[in-house]
Amino acid sequence: MFLLIPFLCLFFACKNAGIQNYQIIKSDLRPPAYPLITIDPYASAWSMTDNLYDGSVKHWTEKDFPLIGAIKVDGVVYRFMGSEDVELKPVIPTSEQGEWYGNYTTIRPAADWKNNGFDDSAWKADKGAFGTKINEHTAKTDWTTENIWVRRNITLDEDFQGKKLYLEYSNDDDAVFYINGVEVYNTGATCNKNAIIRVPDHIVNTLKKGENLIAAHCKNPIGNGLLDFGLLVQKELHTTLEKTAVQESVNVQATQTHYVFTCGEVGLKLTFSAPLFLDNLMLVSRPVNYITYQILSNDGKSHDVQMYFEASPRWALDQPYQESVSESFEDNGLLFLKSGSKEQNILAKKGDDLRIDWGYFYLVADKNNADGNIGTSDILRNNFVNDTAGEKASKGENEGARMSLTQNLGSVKNTSGKIMIGYDDIYSIQYFGENLRPYWNTTGDQTITGQFHTANKEYDSLVAKCYEFDRELMNTATLSGGKKYAELCALAYRQAIAAHKLVKAPNGDLLFLSKENNSNGSIGTVDITYPSAPLFLYYNTGLAKGLLNHIFYYSESGKWTKPFPSHDVGTYPLANGQTYGGDMPVEEAGNMLVITAAICIMDGNADYAEKHWDVLTTWTDYLAEYGLDPENQLCTDDFAGHFAHNANLSVKAIMGIASYGHLAGMLGKKDIAEKYTAKAREMAESWMEMDDDGDHYRLTFDKSGTWSQKYNLVWNKLLKLDIFPEETAQKEIAYYPGKQNKYGLPLDNRETYTKADWIIWTAALADDIATFEKFIDPLYLFMNETVDRVPMSDWIYTDKPNRRGFKARSVVGGYYIKMLEDKLNGK
């Protein structure tokens, strides 16, 4: 096969090697969001606009992580990154900003329930937020019914006419909000955490000094419920960096994001690099990323150039109103700007929509041409724009704790430089009562300054390796599944890795703990590990083991006593035991068995399985008894409701038993291997008979005329288990194209939404690339056209360019299933 792949050339001047010519394969994908800084679930920053300067840099939760970049060319300033952020102050607090009470009912009220004069004296009164307390940490009043109507009487101390007011809200699922009886916003079928929307002026004008009303209705047909809301007012905005550069291109690769700008008479090339090479655990753990810039004269003349970078303390705060302190210092030729919260309450919070508020954020540069300052945004920006020394400080607090780096490059035709961004979280995870340091500092004898010095020393070699890795990945993935598949894999790479934290357990086990981003914040969730695993199986089975070790420990220690694995080990970052409000017996047992088998097959030995043989046997026996025709229970695909007789869940159980049989064979346990392999085949025969619906197989055994993606069959193919005949998968593959919509194949017949990871697993059942690409093309189109500009969602609609929920989750590591198949086949 010969592939014609377009290349771009990027030139960067490395401090030791001169100007380097790096080739990159052009990606044509317009991502939903662009990865910028990707260290872990907390130190995670994205651009969610087409142009890097169109909006604020944001954390994956969509909260601002202000990071501004500007360049001065011959006295003219061009902003190329971030925006002069709007500061919002709580007027009416949410439950995370203060205490509030509301009157509520779960019985449908009269139509005028949302109006000011409605009599709600018969309603209950309690503390907000309202939600599923067992799984939603912000919920103060337990709400477990399908509907809730809430009326919140508020008192305003001033008239807000003419001011910009915002509604901040959290909802799970559908919600409608009203102010003084007028509808403000209808979320539709989308879940949100701490989302913000501008209140229209005509509704703001209804708010008077004194008594007013906010009302909301939320519907939760299944799973967790949550309803919370408040009001924010915008502070007066002063702009200094109004003129923007012109963005010419952006290109996302696996480890790097490349931007090209025109800034008057010079070109600016900006690259964000995260050297996340999965075969090097110290690099996976090192909490430092690079931002490289290169200046190229467009007219052949020299130009006077200065670079400006500004960061907010909000990188180290959960909420913008928290108190912060920043400082600058020098250490062995590097200039450090450091910021953190005053409180420094380490590992005190757990939950989903949270940012870290302990430890310290760092902005670092070579000292030789850099000047650092701490102050308010107005002072820092005016100093740069007007080229004045102005007020200069080495420390600052709160609004005066902004940090700026200015680099004077002099009169140049072309030159380059870099800054480094990093985060020292001090302690990363609490693991069954013991606080664990990050992997790079497991023994507590390393320092964050040392990590920056090492990163600075290794910059040239690591950036060169990033380019090499990115090219290799694009080439390999293109050969495996086509160029669109390769571009999706490249976009998934940093998202999947940075949704984890790497630590070492007290017993020496490697722990690679996922955060269940934007679903409930669970830590180490098994049904997050299962779809994520292909990426880590492909590059480093040690990390794949790190996805499982905590679950094995939880059962083997006796802390978890049920005959199937737990769903999780807590709520991030506290891994002290399962906090999710329900079990997934068949789901998680099948997941653990399959991934354990995949690890051992990749390793070429079953030592890992032998270490955990007793608990693997317990889980397998559970599946043998209960897995063929699962009773009504939670599973990973229960979005449209729980149901019994789930055919795809049954496939997972059969694959789990077959995996155990295969592992027994690898360990020389011949009788056990024959027994469980025969059991799996017997169950597969029953499955095909029970689920047959003519030209396809059913969603559930008892409902003819239904269908679903049978993505769990992929392990029969990849691991060569030979439990189901090949015709089983091919029968499904032949049926699915007729069910596809514009943006992909629905998960099943019940709804038009789908799971992006499962589409690629389903596609991998195909025996040829052409058929595989028929499933990839619509998914690629969705990512390219979606109007929901957030880090890739895996729960999306197939008939419109919207996500149903979820964002920034590690499950996109599952995109690598096709590459994993090729590796298993020796390609």
PDB file of C-alpha atoms in Angstrom, residues 294 302 389 435 482 484 499 611 631 656 671 738 787:
ATOM      1  CA  GLN A 294       9.433  30.979  16.712  1.00  0.00           C
ATOM      2  CA  SER A 302      14.814  42.776  11.225  1.00  0.00           C
ATOM      3  CA  ALA A 389       8.732  49.567  34.217  1.00  0.00           C
ATOM      4  CA  ASN A 435      -1.760  10.257  51.040  1.00  0.00           C
ATOM      5  CA  GLY A 482      -7.168   5.393   7.237  1.00  0.00           C
ATOM      6  CA  LYS A 484      -9.405  10.116   9.402  1.00  0.00           C
ATOM      7  CA  ALA A 499      -7.442  11.981  32.526  1.00  0.00           C
ATOM      8  CA  LYS A 611      -0.687 -13.336  40.830  1.00  0.00           C
ATOM      9  CA  GLU A 631     -30.923  -9.867  35.305  1.00  0.00           C
ATOM     10  CA  GLY A 656     -14.725 -12.935  30.385  1.00  0.00           C
ATOM     11  CA  ASP A 671      -8.212 -29.131  32.840  1.00  0.00           C
ATOM     12  CA  GLY A 738     -28.682   0.566   7.300  1.00  0.00           C
ATOM     13  CA  VAL A 787     -21.182  22.919  17.865  1.00  0.00           C
TER      14      VAL A 787
END
